[in-house]
Each structure stands twice: as structure tokens, then as C-alpha cells.
Coordinates of C-alpha atoms in Angstrom, one line a residue:
M1 CA 0.0 0.0 0.0
R2 CA 2.8 2.4 0.9
K3 CA 4.5 1.6 -2.4
K4 CA 1.4 2.5 -4.3
I5 CA 1.1 5.8 -2.4
K6 CA 4.7 6.6 -3.1
W7 CA 4.2 5.7 -6.8
L8 CA 1.1 7.9 -7.0
I9 CA 2.9 10.9 -5.3
A10 CA 5.8 10.5 -7.8
V11 CA 3.4 10.6 -10.8
I12 CA 1.7 13.7 -9.4
V13 CA 5.0 15.5 -8.8
A14 CA 6.2 14.6 -12.4
F15 CA 3.0 16.1 -13.8
I16 CA 3.4 19.2 -11.8
I17 CA 7.1 19.6 -13.0
V18 CA 6.2 19.0 -16.7
G19 CA 3.2 21.4 -16.4
A20 CA 5.3 24.1 -14.8
A21 CA 8.0 23.7 -17.5
Y22 CA 5.4 23.9 -20.3
Y23 CA 3.8 27.0 -18.7
Y24 CA 7.2 28.7 -18.4
K25 CA 8.0 28.0 -22.0
A26 CA 4.7 29.3 -23.2
S27 CA 4.9 32.4 -21.1
K28 CA 8.3 33.1 -22.5
T29 CA 6.7 33.5 -26.0
S30 CA 4.7 36.5 -24.8
T31 CA 5.6 39.7 -23.1
T32 CA 2.2 40.0 -21.4
S33 CA 0.0 37.6 -19.6
Q34 CA -1.6 36.6 -22.9
V35 CA -0.3 33.0 -23.6
T36 CA 0.3 32.3 -27.3
T37 CA -1.5 29.2 -28.3
S38 CA -0.8 29.1 -32.0
K39 CA 2.5 27.9 -33.3
V40 CA 5.1 30.7 -33.9
R41 CA 8.2 30.2 -36.0
S42 CA 11.4 30.1 -34.0
D43 CA 14.0 32.9 -34.3
S44 CA 16.5 30.4 -35.7
A45 CA 14.1 29.4 -38.5
V46 CA 13.5 33.0 -39.4
K47 CA 17.2 33.8 -39.5
K48 CA 17.9 30.7 -41.6
D49 CA 15.1 31.5 -44.1
I50 CA 16.0 35.1 -44.6
N51 CA 19.7 34.5 -44.5
S52 CA 20.9 38.1 -44.5
R53 CA 24.6 38.6 -45.4
L54 CA 27.1 41.1 -46.8
V55 CA 28.2 40.7 -50.4
Y56 CA 30.9 42.6 -52.1
N57 CA 30.5 42.2 -55.8
E58 CA 29.0 45.7 -56.4
V59 CA 31.7 47.4 -54.2
N60 CA 34.4 45.4 -56.0
S61 CA 33.0 46.1 -59.5
Q62 CA 33.1 49.9 -58.8
K63 CA 36.7 49.9 -57.6
S64 CA 38.1 50.5 -61.1
I65 CA 35.9 53.6 -61.5
T66 CA 36.9 55.0 -58.2
K67 CA 40.6 54.3 -58.9
S68 CA 40.3 56.1 -62.3
L69 CA 38.7 59.2 -60.7
K70 CA 41.4 59.3 -58.0
S71 CA 44.2 59.1 -60.5
K72 CA 42.8 62.0 -62.4
A73 CA 42.5 64.0 -59.2
T74 CA 46.1 63.5 -58.2
S75 CA 47.7 63.7 -61.6
G76 CA 47.8 67.5 -61.8
T77 CA 46.8 67.3 -65.4
Y78 CA 43.5 69.0 -65.0
T79 CA 43.4 72.7 -64.0
L80 CA 40.7 75.4 -63.5
N81 CA 41.0 76.1 -67.2
N82 CA 40.9 72.4 -68.2
I83 CA 38.4 70.8 -65.8
Y84 CA 37.7 67.1 -66.2
T85 CA 34.0 66.2 -66.0
K86 CA 32.4 62.8 -66.0
L87 CA 28.6 62.5 -66.2
N88 CA 27.0 59.7 -64.3
P89 CA 30.3 58.2 -63.1
Y90 CA 28.8 55.1 -61.5
K91 CA 26.2 54.6 -64.3
V92 CA 23.0 54.6 -62.1
S93 CA 22.5 58.4 -61.4
P94 CA 22.2 60.1 -64.8
L95 CA 21.7 63.7 -63.3
T96 CA 25.0 63.6 -61.4
A97 CA 28.6 64.3 -62.4
V98 CA 32.1 64.7 -61.0
A99 CA 34.3 67.7 -61.8
I100 CA 38.1 67.3 -61.2
F101 CA 40.9 69.9 -61.3
H102 CA 44.1 71.0 -59.5
T103 CA 45.1 74.4 -58.2
S104 CA 48.6 75.6 -57.6
K105 CA 47.7 76.9 -54.2
A106 CA 45.3 75.5 -51.6
A107 CA 41.8 76.7 -52.0
K108 CA 38.2 76.1 -51.0
V109 CA 35.5 75.7 -53.6
S110 CA 31.8 76.4 -53.9
Y111 CA 29.8 75.5 -57.0
T112 CA 26.3 76.1 -58.3
V113 CA 24.1 74.3 -60.8
V114 CA 22.3 77.3 -62.2
G115 CA 18.5 77.0 -61.9
K116 CA 15.9 77.9 -64.5
T117 CA 13.9 80.1 -62.0
S118 CA 14.4 81.7 -58.6
K119 CA 15.2 79.4 -55.7
T120 CA 16.1 76.5 -58.0
S121 CA 19.8 77.0 -58.3
I122 CA 21.6 74.3 -56.2
T123 CA 24.8 75.3 -54.4
N124 CA 27.3 73.4 -52.4
T125 CA 30.5 74.5 -50.6
V126 CA 33.6 72.5 -49.8
N127 CA 35.2 74.4 -47.0
K128 CA 38.5 72.4 -46.8
Y129 CA 41.5 74.1 -48.3
T130 CA 43.3 71.8 -50.7
K131 CA 45.1 71.7 -54.1
S132 CA 43.2 68.7 -55.4
H133 CA 39.5 69.1 -56.0
T134 CA 36.9 66.4 -56.8
L135 CA 33.4 67.9 -56.8
Q136 CA 30.0 66.1 -56.6
I137 CA 27.9 67.9 -59.1
L138 CA 24.3 67.1 -58.2
G139 CA 20.9 68.5 -59.2
L140 CA 21.4 68.7 -63.0
Y141 CA 18.4 69.1 -65.2
A142 CA 17.6 66.3 -67.7
D143 CA 17.9 66.9 -71.5
Y144 CA 19.6 70.2 -70.9
N145 CA 23.0 71.9 -71.3
N146 CA 23.5 72.7 -67.7
T147 CA 25.4 75.8 -66.5
V148 CA 27.7 75.0 -63.5
K149 CA 29.6 77.9 -61.9
I150 CA 32.7 76.9 -59.9
K151 CA 34.1 79.5 -57.5
V152 CA 37.6 79.0 -56.1
T153 CA 38.7 81.0 -53.1
Y154 CA 42.3 81.1 -51.9
K155 CA 43.5 81.7 -48.3
N156 CA 44.4 85.3 -49.0
G157 CA 40.7 86.0 -49.8
T158 CA 41.1 86.3 -53.6
S159 CA 38.8 84.2 -55.7
V160 CA 38.1 83.3 -59.3
T161 CA 35.0 81.8 -61.0
K162 CA 34.9 79.4 -63.8
T163 CA 31.8 78.3 -65.8
I164 CA 31.4 74.8 -67.3
R165 CA 28.6 73.2 -69.2
I166 CA 27.3 69.7 -68.7
Q167 CA 24.9 68.2 -71.3
T168 CA 22.5 65.5 -70.0
A169 CA 20.1 63.1 -71.8
K170 CA 16.4 62.8 -71.6
V171 CA 14.8 61.0 -68.6
P172 CA 13.5 57.5 -69.4
S173 CA 10.0 57.1 -70.8
S174 CA 8.7 55.8 -67.5
L175 CA 9.5 59.1 -65.9
S176 CA 8.8 61.4 -68.9
S177 CA 5.3 59.9 -69.1
I178 CA 4.5 61.1 -65.5
K179 CA 2.6 64.4 -65.4
I180 CA 4.0 66.6 -62.7
N181 CA 1.8 69.6 -62.0
V182 CA 2.9 72.1 -59.4
T183 CA -0.1 74.3 -58.4
K184 CA 1.4 76.0 -55.4
A185 CA 5.0 76.9 -54.6
N186 CA 5.7 79.6 -52.0
K187 CA 9.4 79.4 -52.4
K188 CA 10.1 81.9 -49.5
K189 CA 8.4 79.5 -47.0
M190 CA 9.3 76.1 -48.5
E191 CA 12.0 74.2 -46.6
T192 CA 14.5 73.9 -49.5
G193 CA 17.6 73.9 -47.2
K194 CA 21.0 75.4 -47.5
G195 CA 21.9 76.1 -51.1
N196 CA 18.4 75.0 -52.1
A197 CA 19.8 71.5 -52.0
K198 CA 16.7 69.9 -50.6
L199 CA 14.5 68.1 -53.2
T200 CA 11.1 66.4 -52.7
F201 CA 11.8 62.7 -53.3
M202 CA 9.1 60.4 -54.6
V203 CA 9.7 57.0 -53.1
R204 CA 8.1 54.4 -55.3
T205 CA 6.2 51.2 -54.3
T206 CA 7.6 49.2 -57.2
I207 CA 6.8 45.5 -56.4
S208 CA 7.9 42.2 -57.8
G209 CA 7.8 41.7 -61.5
K210 CA 9.9 42.5 -64.6
K211 CA 7.3 45.0 -65.9
Q212 CA 7.6 47.1 -62.8
S213 CA 11.4 47.4 -62.8
K214 CA 11.3 50.8 -64.5
N215 CA 9.4 52.7 -61.8
Y216 CA 12.3 54.7 -60.6
S217 CA 12.5 56.9 -57.5
F218 CA 13.2 60.5 -58.2
G219 CA 13.6 64.0 -56.7
I220 CA 12.0 67.3 -57.9
D221 CA 12.6 70.9 -57.2
A222 CA 10.1 73.6 -56.3
D223 CA 9.1 73.9 -60.0
G224 CA 8.5 70.2 -60.3
A225 CA 11.5 69.6 -62.5
I226 CA 13.3 66.2 -62.0
R227 CA 16.8 67.0 -60.6
W228 CA 17.8 63.5 -59.5
Y229 CA 16.8 59.9 -60.2
T230 CA 18.4 56.5 -60.0
T231 CA 18.1 53.8 -62.6
R232 CA 18.4 51.2 -59.9
P233 CA 14.9 49.7 -59.2
T234 CA 13.7 50.8 -55.8
S235 CA 10.8 49.5 -53.7
H236 CA 9.6 51.2 -50.5
I237 CA 12.9 51.8 -48.9
F238 CA 14.6 55.1 -49.7
K239 CA 16.3 56.8 -46.7
Q240 CA 19.2 58.9 -45.6
L241 CA 21.6 57.3 -43.2
S242 CA 23.7 58.9 -40.4
D243 CA 26.7 59.0 -42.7
G244 CA 24.7 60.9 -45.4
N245 CA 24.4 57.9 -47.7
L246 CA 21.2 56.5 -49.1
L247 CA 19.7 53.2 -48.1
I248 CA 17.5 51.6 -50.9
W249 CA 15.8 48.2 -51.3
T250 CA 16.7 47.0 -54.8
K251 CA 17.6 44.1 -57.0
S252 CA 20.8 42.3 -57.4
K253 CA 19.9 42.2 -61.1
A254 CA 17.5 44.7 -62.7
S255 CA 16.0 41.9 -64.7
N256 CA 15.0 39.9 -61.6
S257 CA 11.3 39.6 -60.8
Y258 CA 12.1 40.1 -57.1
F259 CA 13.9 42.5 -54.8
N260 CA 16.6 41.0 -52.6
E261 CA 19.2 43.6 -51.7
L262 CA 19.6 46.5 -49.2
V263 CA 22.2 48.8 -50.7
E264 CA 24.0 51.8 -49.1
M265 CA 25.1 54.3 -51.8
N266 CA 25.7 58.0 -52.3
Y267 CA 23.7 60.2 -54.7
E268 CA 26.3 59.5 -57.4
G269 CA 25.6 55.8 -57.0
K270 CA 28.8 54.7 -55.4
V271 CA 28.0 51.7 -53.2
T272 CA 29.5 51.3 -49.8
R273 CA 27.7 48.3 -48.5
T274 CA 25.3 45.6 -49.8
Y275 CA 23.1 43.3 -47.8
R276 CA 21.7 40.4 -49.7
L277 CA 18.6 38.4 -48.5
N278 CA 16.9 35.3 -49.7
H279 CA 13.9 36.2 -51.8
K280 CA 11.9 33.0 -51.3
A281 CA 9.7 32.3 -48.4
L282 CA 9.4 28.8 -46.9
G283 CA 6.4 27.9 -49.0
K284 CA 2.9 28.9 -50.1
A285 CA -0.4 28.5 -48.3
K286 CA -2.8 25.9 -49.5
G287 CA -4.3 26.8 -52.9
S288 CA -1.8 29.5 -53.7
K289 CA 0.1 29.5 -57.0
K290 CA 2.9 32.0 -56.2
Q291 CA 6.1 30.7 -54.7
N292 CA 8.2 33.7 -53.8
H293 CA 7.6 36.7 -51.5
N294 CA 10.1 39.5 -50.8
Q295 CA 11.1 39.4 -47.2
I296 CA 11.6 43.2 -46.6
H297 CA 8.4 45.0 -47.4
H298 CA 7.7 48.4 -45.9
D299 CA 10.4 49.9 -43.7
V300 CA 14.0 49.9 -42.5
T301 CA 15.3 52.1 -39.8
E302 CA 18.9 52.8 -38.8
L303 CA 19.7 52.2 -35.1
P304 CA 22.2 54.4 -33.2
N305 CA 25.0 51.8 -33.6
Q306 CA 24.3 51.8 -37.4
D307 CA 22.6 48.4 -37.4
L308 CA 19.4 48.2 -39.3
I309 CA 15.9 47.1 -38.1
A310 CA 13.7 45.9 -40.9
T311 CA 10.0 44.9 -41.3
V312 CA 9.9 41.4 -42.8
S313 CA 7.7 38.3 -43.1
D314 CA 8.7 35.4 -40.9
G315 CA 9.1 33.1 -43.9
G316 CA 6.5 30.6 -42.8
R317 CA 3.5 29.2 -44.6
T318 CA 0.8 31.0 -42.6
Y319 CA 1.5 34.7 -41.9
V320 CA 3.2 37.7 -43.5
E321 CA 4.4 41.2 -42.5
D322 CA 4.3 40.7 -38.8
T323 CA 8.0 40.4 -37.9
M324 CA 11.1 42.5 -37.5
I325 CA 14.8 41.6 -37.8
V326 CA 17.9 43.5 -36.7
I327 CA 20.8 43.3 -39.2
S328 CA 24.4 43.9 -38.1
H329 CA 26.1 46.6 -40.3
K330 CA 29.4 44.9 -39.5
T331 CA 28.6 41.3 -40.5
G332 CA 25.3 41.6 -42.4
K333 CA 23.9 38.8 -40.2
I334 CA 20.6 38.9 -38.3
T335 CA 21.2 39.5 -34.6
K336 CA 17.6 39.8 -33.3
V337 CA 14.1 38.8 -34.3
I338 CA 10.9 40.4 -33.0
N339 CA 7.8 38.5 -33.9
M340 CA 4.6 40.4 -33.2
K341 CA 2.7 37.2 -32.6
N342 CA 4.7 36.9 -29.4
I343 CA 3.5 40.3 -28.2
L344 CA -0.1 40.7 -29.2
P345 CA -3.1 38.4 -28.3
S346 CA -3.1 35.2 -30.2
K347 CA -6.8 35.7 -31.3
F348 CA -5.7 38.8 -33.3
Y349 CA -3.8 36.6 -35.7
R350 CA -5.4 33.3 -35.2
D351 CA -9.0 34.5 -35.9
Y352 CA -8.2 37.4 -38.4
T353 CA -10.6 37.8 -41.2
A354 CA -10.8 41.6 -41.8
T355 CA -8.8 41.6 -45.1
K356 CA -8.0 39.1 -47.8
S357 CA -5.3 39.3 -50.4
S358 CA -4.2 37.0 -53.1
K359 CA -0.7 38.6 -53.4
Y360 CA 0.6 37.0 -50.3
M361 CA 0.5 33.4 -51.5
G362 CA -2.7 32.9 -49.5
K363 CA -1.1 33.8 -46.3
R364 CA -2.7 35.8 -43.5
D365 CA -1.9 39.5 -43.4
W366 CA -3.2 40.1 -39.9
F367 CA -0.7 42.8 -38.8
H368 CA 0.7 44.5 -41.9
E369 CA 3.5 46.5 -40.2
N370 CA 4.2 49.5 -42.4
S371 CA 6.7 51.5 -40.2
V372 CA 9.2 51.1 -37.4
Y373 CA 10.8 54.0 -35.6
Y374 CA 13.5 53.9 -32.9
D375 CA 13.0 56.3 -30.0
K376 CA 16.6 56.7 -28.7
T377 CA 15.4 58.6 -25.6
D378 CA 14.1 55.4 -23.9
K379 CA 15.4 52.8 -26.3
S380 CA 12.0 51.8 -27.7
L381 CA 10.4 51.0 -31.0
I382 CA 7.2 52.8 -32.3
I383 CA 5.4 50.5 -34.7
S384 CA 2.5 51.1 -37.1
S385 CA 0.1 48.2 -37.9
R386 CA -2.3 49.0 -40.7
N387 CA -4.6 46.0 -40.3
Q388 CA -4.9 46.3 -36.6
N389 CA -5.5 50.1 -36.7
L390 CA -2.8 50.7 -34.1
V391 CA 0.4 52.4 -33.3
M392 CA 2.3 51.0 -30.4
K393 CA 5.5 51.5 -28.4
I394 CA 7.5 48.6 -27.1
D395 CA 10.8 48.3 -25.3
Y396 CA 13.5 47.4 -27.8
K397 CA 15.4 45.0 -25.5
T398 CA 12.5 43.3 -23.6
E399 CA 9.8 43.7 -26.2
K400 CA 7.4 44.7 -23.4
I401 CA 4.5 47.0 -24.4
K402 CA 4.7 50.6 -23.2
W403 CA 1.5 52.0 -24.8
I404 CA -1.0 51.4 -27.6
L405 CA -2.9 53.9 -29.7
S406 CA -5.7 51.8 -30.9
G407 CA -8.6 52.3 -33.4
K408 CA -10.2 49.2 -32.1
K409 CA -13.0 49.1 -29.5
R410 CA -11.6 48.8 -26.0
S411 CA -13.8 45.7 -25.5
A412 CA -11.9 44.0 -28.4
W413 CA -8.7 43.9 -26.2
P414 CA -8.2 41.2 -23.6
K415 CA -8.4 42.7 -20.1
S416 CA -4.6 42.1 -19.6
Y417 CA -3.9 44.6 -22.4
R418 CA -6.3 47.4 -21.6
K419 CA -3.8 49.0 -19.2
Y420 CA -1.6 49.9 -22.2
L421 CA -4.4 51.7 -24.2
L422 CA -3.9 55.4 -24.4
K423 CA -6.9 57.4 -23.3
A424 CA -8.0 60.4 -25.4
S425 CA -7.9 63.9 -23.9
G426 CA -10.6 65.6 -26.0
K427 CA -11.7 64.6 -29.4
I428 CA -9.0 62.8 -31.6
A429 CA -8.8 61.1 -34.9
W430 CA -8.3 57.4 -34.1
P431 CA -5.8 55.6 -36.4
G432 CA -7.4 53.7 -39.3
G433 CA -5.2 51.8 -41.7
Q434 CA -2.5 54.5 -40.9
H435 CA 1.1 54.7 -42.1
A436 CA 4.5 56.1 -41.3
A437 CA 4.5 56.7 -37.5
I438 CA 7.4 58.9 -36.4
V439 CA 8.2 61.3 -33.5
A440 CA 8.5 65.0 -34.2
P441 CA 12.3 65.5 -33.4
N442 CA 11.6 68.8 -31.5
S443 CA 9.8 66.7 -28.9
L444 CA 12.5 64.1 -28.4
G445 CA 14.0 64.1 -24.9
K446 CA 11.0 65.7 -23.2
K447 CA 10.4 63.6 -20.1
N448 CA 7.3 61.4 -20.4
S449 CA 6.1 63.3 -23.4
L450 CA 6.4 63.1 -27.2
N451 CA 4.7 64.3 -30.3
L452 CA 3.7 61.5 -32.7
L453 CA 3.1 62.1 -36.4
I454 CA 1.1 59.7 -38.7
F455 CA -0.5 59.7 -42.0
N456 CA -4.0 58.6 -41.1
N457 CA -5.5 56.9 -44.2
N458 CA -8.8 56.9 -42.2
V459 CA -10.0 53.5 -43.3
A460 CA -11.6 51.3 -40.7
V461 CA -10.1 47.8 -41.0
G462 CA -12.3 45.3 -39.3
D463 CA -14.3 46.2 -36.1
T464 CA -13.3 49.7 -34.9
K465 CA -14.4 52.5 -32.8
K466 CA -17.7 54.1 -33.9
S467 CA -16.2 57.5 -34.8
L468 CA -13.6 55.8 -37.1
A469 CA -16.2 53.6 -38.7
N470 CA -18.3 56.7 -39.4
S471 CA -15.5 58.7 -41.0
S472 CA -13.9 55.8 -42.9
G473 CA -13.3 56.5 -46.5
K474 CA -14.4 60.2 -46.4
Y475 CA -10.9 61.7 -46.2
S476 CA -7.3 61.1 -45.2
E477 CA -5.1 63.4 -43.1
G478 CA -1.8 63.9 -41.6
V479 CA -2.3 64.0 -37.8
E480 CA 0.0 65.1 -34.9
Y481 CA -0.7 63.9 -31.4
K482 CA 0.9 64.8 -28.0
I483 CA 1.3 61.8 -25.8
N484 CA 1.8 61.9 -22.0
E485 CA 3.5 58.6 -21.4
K486 CA 3.2 58.9 -17.7
N487 CA -0.5 59.5 -17.5
M488 CA -1.2 57.3 -20.6
T489 CA -3.2 60.1 -22.3
I490 CA -3.2 61.4 -25.9
K491 CA -4.5 64.6 -27.4
Q492 CA -4.5 65.8 -31.0
V493 CA -2.5 69.0 -31.6
D494 CA -2.6 69.3 -35.4
S495 CA -4.2 67.8 -38.6
F496 CA -4.3 68.5 -42.3
G497 CA -6.4 66.9 -45.0
K498 CA -9.9 66.6 -43.8
S499 CA -11.0 69.7 -45.6
L500 CA -9.8 68.2 -48.9
G501 CA -12.4 65.6 -48.6
S502 CA -12.9 62.4 -50.6
K503 CA -10.7 63.5 -53.5
N504 CA -7.7 63.1 -51.3
F505 CA -8.8 59.9 -49.6
A506 CA -5.9 57.4 -49.9
N507 CA -7.0 53.9 -49.1
I508 CA -3.4 52.7 -48.9
I509 CA 0.1 54.2 -48.4
G510 CA 1.1 57.8 -47.6
S511 CA 3.3 59.7 -45.2
N512 CA 3.4 62.8 -42.9
R513 CA 6.9 64.2 -42.4
Y514 CA 8.3 66.8 -40.1
L515 CA 10.3 69.5 -42.0
S516 CA 10.7 72.2 -39.4
S517 CA 8.9 73.6 -36.3
T518 CA 6.2 74.9 -38.6
N519 CA 6.4 72.9 -41.9
R520 CA 5.1 69.4 -42.6
L521 CA 5.1 67.4 -45.9
I522 CA 2.2 65.1 -46.6
D523 CA 1.9 62.4 -49.2
F524 CA -1.6 61.4 -50.3
G525 CA 0.1 58.6 -52.2
W526 CA -2.7 56.5 -53.7
L527 CA -5.4 58.5 -55.4
D528 CA -7.6 57.7 -58.5
N529 CA -7.1 54.0 -58.0
G530 CA -3.3 54.4 -57.8
D531 CA -2.9 56.5 -61.0
A532 CA -2.2 59.7 -59.0
A533 CA -0.6 61.2 -55.9
N534 CA -0.8 64.6 -54.2
V535 CA 2.1 65.9 -52.2
I536 CA 1.5 69.0 -50.0
E537 CA 3.8 71.0 -47.8
Y538 CA 1.8 73.1 -45.3
D539 CA 2.3 75.4 -42.4
A540 CA 1.1 73.6 -39.2
K541 CA 0.5 76.9 -37.4
T542 CA -1.8 78.4 -40.1
N543 CA -2.8 75.2 -42.0
K544 CA -2.1 77.0 -45.2
Q545 CA -0.5 75.2 -48.2
I546 CA 3.0 76.2 -49.1
F547 CA 3.7 73.7 -51.9
N548 CA 1.3 71.5 -53.8
V549 CA 2.2 69.0 -56.6
K550 CA -0.1 66.5 -58.3
L551 CA 1.4 63.5 -60.0
T552 CA -0.6 61.5 -62.5
N553 CA 0.0 58.6 -64.9
L554 CA 2.3 56.9 -62.4
G555 CA 2.5 53.6 -64.2
S556 CA 1.8 50.0 -63.0
G557 CA 2.9 49.5 -59.4
G558 CA 4.7 52.8 -59.4
Y559 CA 2.7 54.7 -56.7
V560 CA 4.3 57.4 -54.5
Y561 CA 4.7 55.3 -51.4
R562 CA 6.2 58.1 -49.4
A563 CA 7.4 61.7 -50.1
E564 CA 10.6 62.8 -48.4
R565 CA 12.5 66.1 -48.4
F566 CA 16.2 65.3 -48.4
S567 CA 19.3 67.4 -49.0
L568 CA 21.6 66.3 -51.8
F569 CA 24.5 67.4 -49.6
P570 CA 23.5 66.1 -46.1
T571 CA 25.9 67.1 -43.3
K572 CA 24.1 65.3 -40.5
H573 CA 21.2 62.9 -40.3
S574 CA 18.2 64.5 -38.6
Y575 CA 16.2 61.7 -37.0
G576 CA 12.5 62.1 -37.7
T577 CA 13.1 64.1 -40.9
D578 CA 15.6 62.1 -42.9
E579 CA 13.4 59.0 -42.9

């Protein structure tokens, strides 16, 4: 009898130990009390599937070009009266050139691409005194014999100016076919930057497929003239990094039907780093015919240590666009995986039916993360999820939720999550299918407070708050909120777009960018069923338009995903603006 009792006790203890171990393992997959019940891919599986790594073929292939330019700069052959110029030196930026010459005495140089109208001349200054001069000539007009004035100033204060001409070719037909109509341009109030070197860049949404490979990203001046473009296919990712280089999502071969490379390059097209990723997911969902799916989809953000955090799909057979990876800029390898299925309630992804799409191989697009922003003040991530109508903040290291701005009804959230929901102070526009959540940089560092900017598409995805459901589809707007992170409250401090009505309703894509303490740049990126986009710069204090450009005939898949205002000659990355 005693043996039976001992045996029974041993069995009970074993069950308790196994149960406790299982609970601990399950609880580790969630940063809240919500236990994930559906299977989530492991970090190791995600890393293996995406397989990010550094490749050097593009850097190596350009070495001969760089070497040739350097030899000309040091030869002493070229002088101010015999300047060497090379148009499009790296063969991917047709409206750029280098100018090389030598001076007998050390001098500093400024140079200007003469504009066709006021406030369109683009000037840059190299303040270092040297005898050897290699100038980046950026901002040329297409199909034009450009006038470039080069001013050389010596240490004794004397100066001399030399004028050269640079003839360029026409833009490709895929760009010339776009109709660019500037209806408003208050050049005195526009944020055009030092030397008028800031252009408005149209970031394209080019997706997989050979026919879409010609939808190039480009930059325009205040008149709407194209002053820069790259012939490298770009999709979604087009940003300035802390070192002044661009980061683009592109193809290892232009003829590929898929995107598979993150490339760091300057405006001339000189590549400094290339990350290559696998382009195929693990497999397709049942009944789907497509086999590949690009891993990086909407956003990549640079972290303070220069590593990159990217929005990806986890590579599995069930879900898409709900995961993030951190890529080391030193090794190109994935160092961290953040899977939103481990953070939000399992019913959100397990029972999701709000949207359906055939383009994801039949997989479930329950989250649809379209932006990630790193808040360095408290080492957190701010994330935008279109299909959950939410913007949320999580701790970068622990992945614990800090707050949630939700367009869902409060009752849709499990009780354990409701403590994270921001409470509205006054009437606010609740996010609906929103995009591009960033922090206004002038509010960074304020204790327990920040200003959040989003482009609110204002489309109710699934079951939402009544006010969002009532306004859905009637207009889109750029919104700015002030969040008190201590009291967990939010109030609206600015918005623009509601008065434009349904003609500026963008069902998908768009952005709202901080340009200065007063100026904002809004991209209504998907109008007229994707044929058009409207980019507006406005004064947040007066709500008056400063710049308005309408783009039509954008081409298949070539929508204006985001609009950015970047300088061709960046001296410092301004987080929150150079996005």
C-alpha cells in the first residue's frame, strides 16, 4: 500500500514539473499575460530562411571607376582652365557628375548648378582648403545643357570663378510619361535647405515583376523639375543614413522579378555596403500559385549603432508582414528577431478575417506592419500596424509594451492589455489603416512626453471605434498627437487633409513628415485607384498650403509610397526628418 502511495505521489510530482515547465516555456513567448496558443516560428528558423549577409560584388565592381577618378584628381593634369568632367560616373545616377581639377595653391570651392527660375539654383561648398578638387555635381536638369559655376577662393581671400557646361540626356520614358503639376510653390516659405539643395523625393512602391522594374524613385525641385533619379529599381525603402548615404531596397539584377538587396550608396551611385537576403519564403499556403515573397516589405530604420531594423515576413506558410529583424552593419547577419505574434493576443492573428489578399500566397496579413521608428530617448520602438489600426510602443530589448494607440474598440482587447491603451484627452482622430508613424524631433527628450506624427488613411479595417467607422473613406489626413507617457493620455494638436475631402482619400500608403517647427510634408500617395498622388507642404500653425504638386500617370505599381524632403548634400542625419 505504501509503495502504491509513493508511486502515486511521484506521478503527481512529475505532472506538476512538466506542467510548470510547459507554462514557463509558453509564457516566454509573450511579453504579457496573454499566452500564445498558435505555433510561432522560432527565431532560428526566421534567420535561416531570410539569411541576410554582406556581399561585395558591387563594391568590387566599382573599384576601377573610383581608382580612375582618384588618379585624375592626383595627376595634376586638370586645372581650372581644363576641368575634367564625368557624367553619371557610377552609371546609375544620370543627373550627377564629377568635376576634377588641380590648383597651384590651396583653395576652398563652392559650386552652383544654375536653376531655371528663382530658388532652384543648387549650391554646395567644400570648406576644406586643398590643391586637389573632386566635386560632386548634383541636381542637374535632364535633357539640358546645364550651366555650372565653380568659385575657387584662396586663403588670402582672392577668388576666381569658372563656368562649365554639362549636357544631359532625356529621362527614361517611364519618368517622362508622368505628369508633374505644381499648383502652389511659395518658395520663400518652403523648406529647401542650405543652397536650395533639398529636393522632394518620390519613393516608389515598385513591387515584384519585370514589368515594374522601370518605376524609378526621383527628386523634384520647387518647380516640379526632376533634378535627380536612379536607374536602380527601388521599392519602398529610400532613406538617408547617419553618414549621409542613401539606403535603398533594390535588386541584385535589374531583370530579376524580385527584390533582394539593401544597398547603401551615395547620390552618385557609389556603393559602400550591400546586404543580400533570400527572396523566397518557406512555402505557399494551400491553394496559392505564387512561390516567392520578398522578405523586406515596408520599412527599414537605422539604429544608433548603425545596425538596421527591418520589417519582414517570418518566412513561414501562414503569416506575412508581422516580424522585424535587426541586421548587423558589421557582419550583415541577423542579430535579433521580434515577432509580433509573441507580443499581441493570439486571437488577433489566429482569428483574423478583416482583409483578404491573393498577393501573399494565400497567407494571412493580420498585422501589416508599415513602419518602425526607434526612440533613442528610452530605447524603444514605435510600430504602425495597418490591419490592426494601431500604433504602439515597445521596449527594444525586452519587447514589453509601453503604450498602444488603438482604433479598435476597448472591448476587443483582452483585459490584460487594456492598461496599455492610451486614453483620449478631448476629441481625436483614431488611427485607421494608418502609415509612417514617427516622432517630431523637436519633442524628443522631453520627459514622459512626445509628439507623434502619422498619415491617417482613415480607413476602418475590421471592427473599430464608432467614430472611425463613421468617417472611414471620407478623407485622409496627416495627424500630430501629443502623448503623455506617464498619464497614458493622448490629445490631438494638429491635422491636415480633412477639408480636402474624398478626392484626397488614400485607401493605402502615404506619409506625414516633419520638416521644421512649422512645416510638414504630406503624401496622399494612392489617389484615383493608384494613378495619381498629391504631395503637399503646409504650415502647421496656419494650416495654409506652401507647396502642392499633383502627379498622374504613375504607371503600373509605381505609386508614390512616401514623399521625403532630403538634401543632396547632407551634413548630418536629422532623425525624424531624414526618414
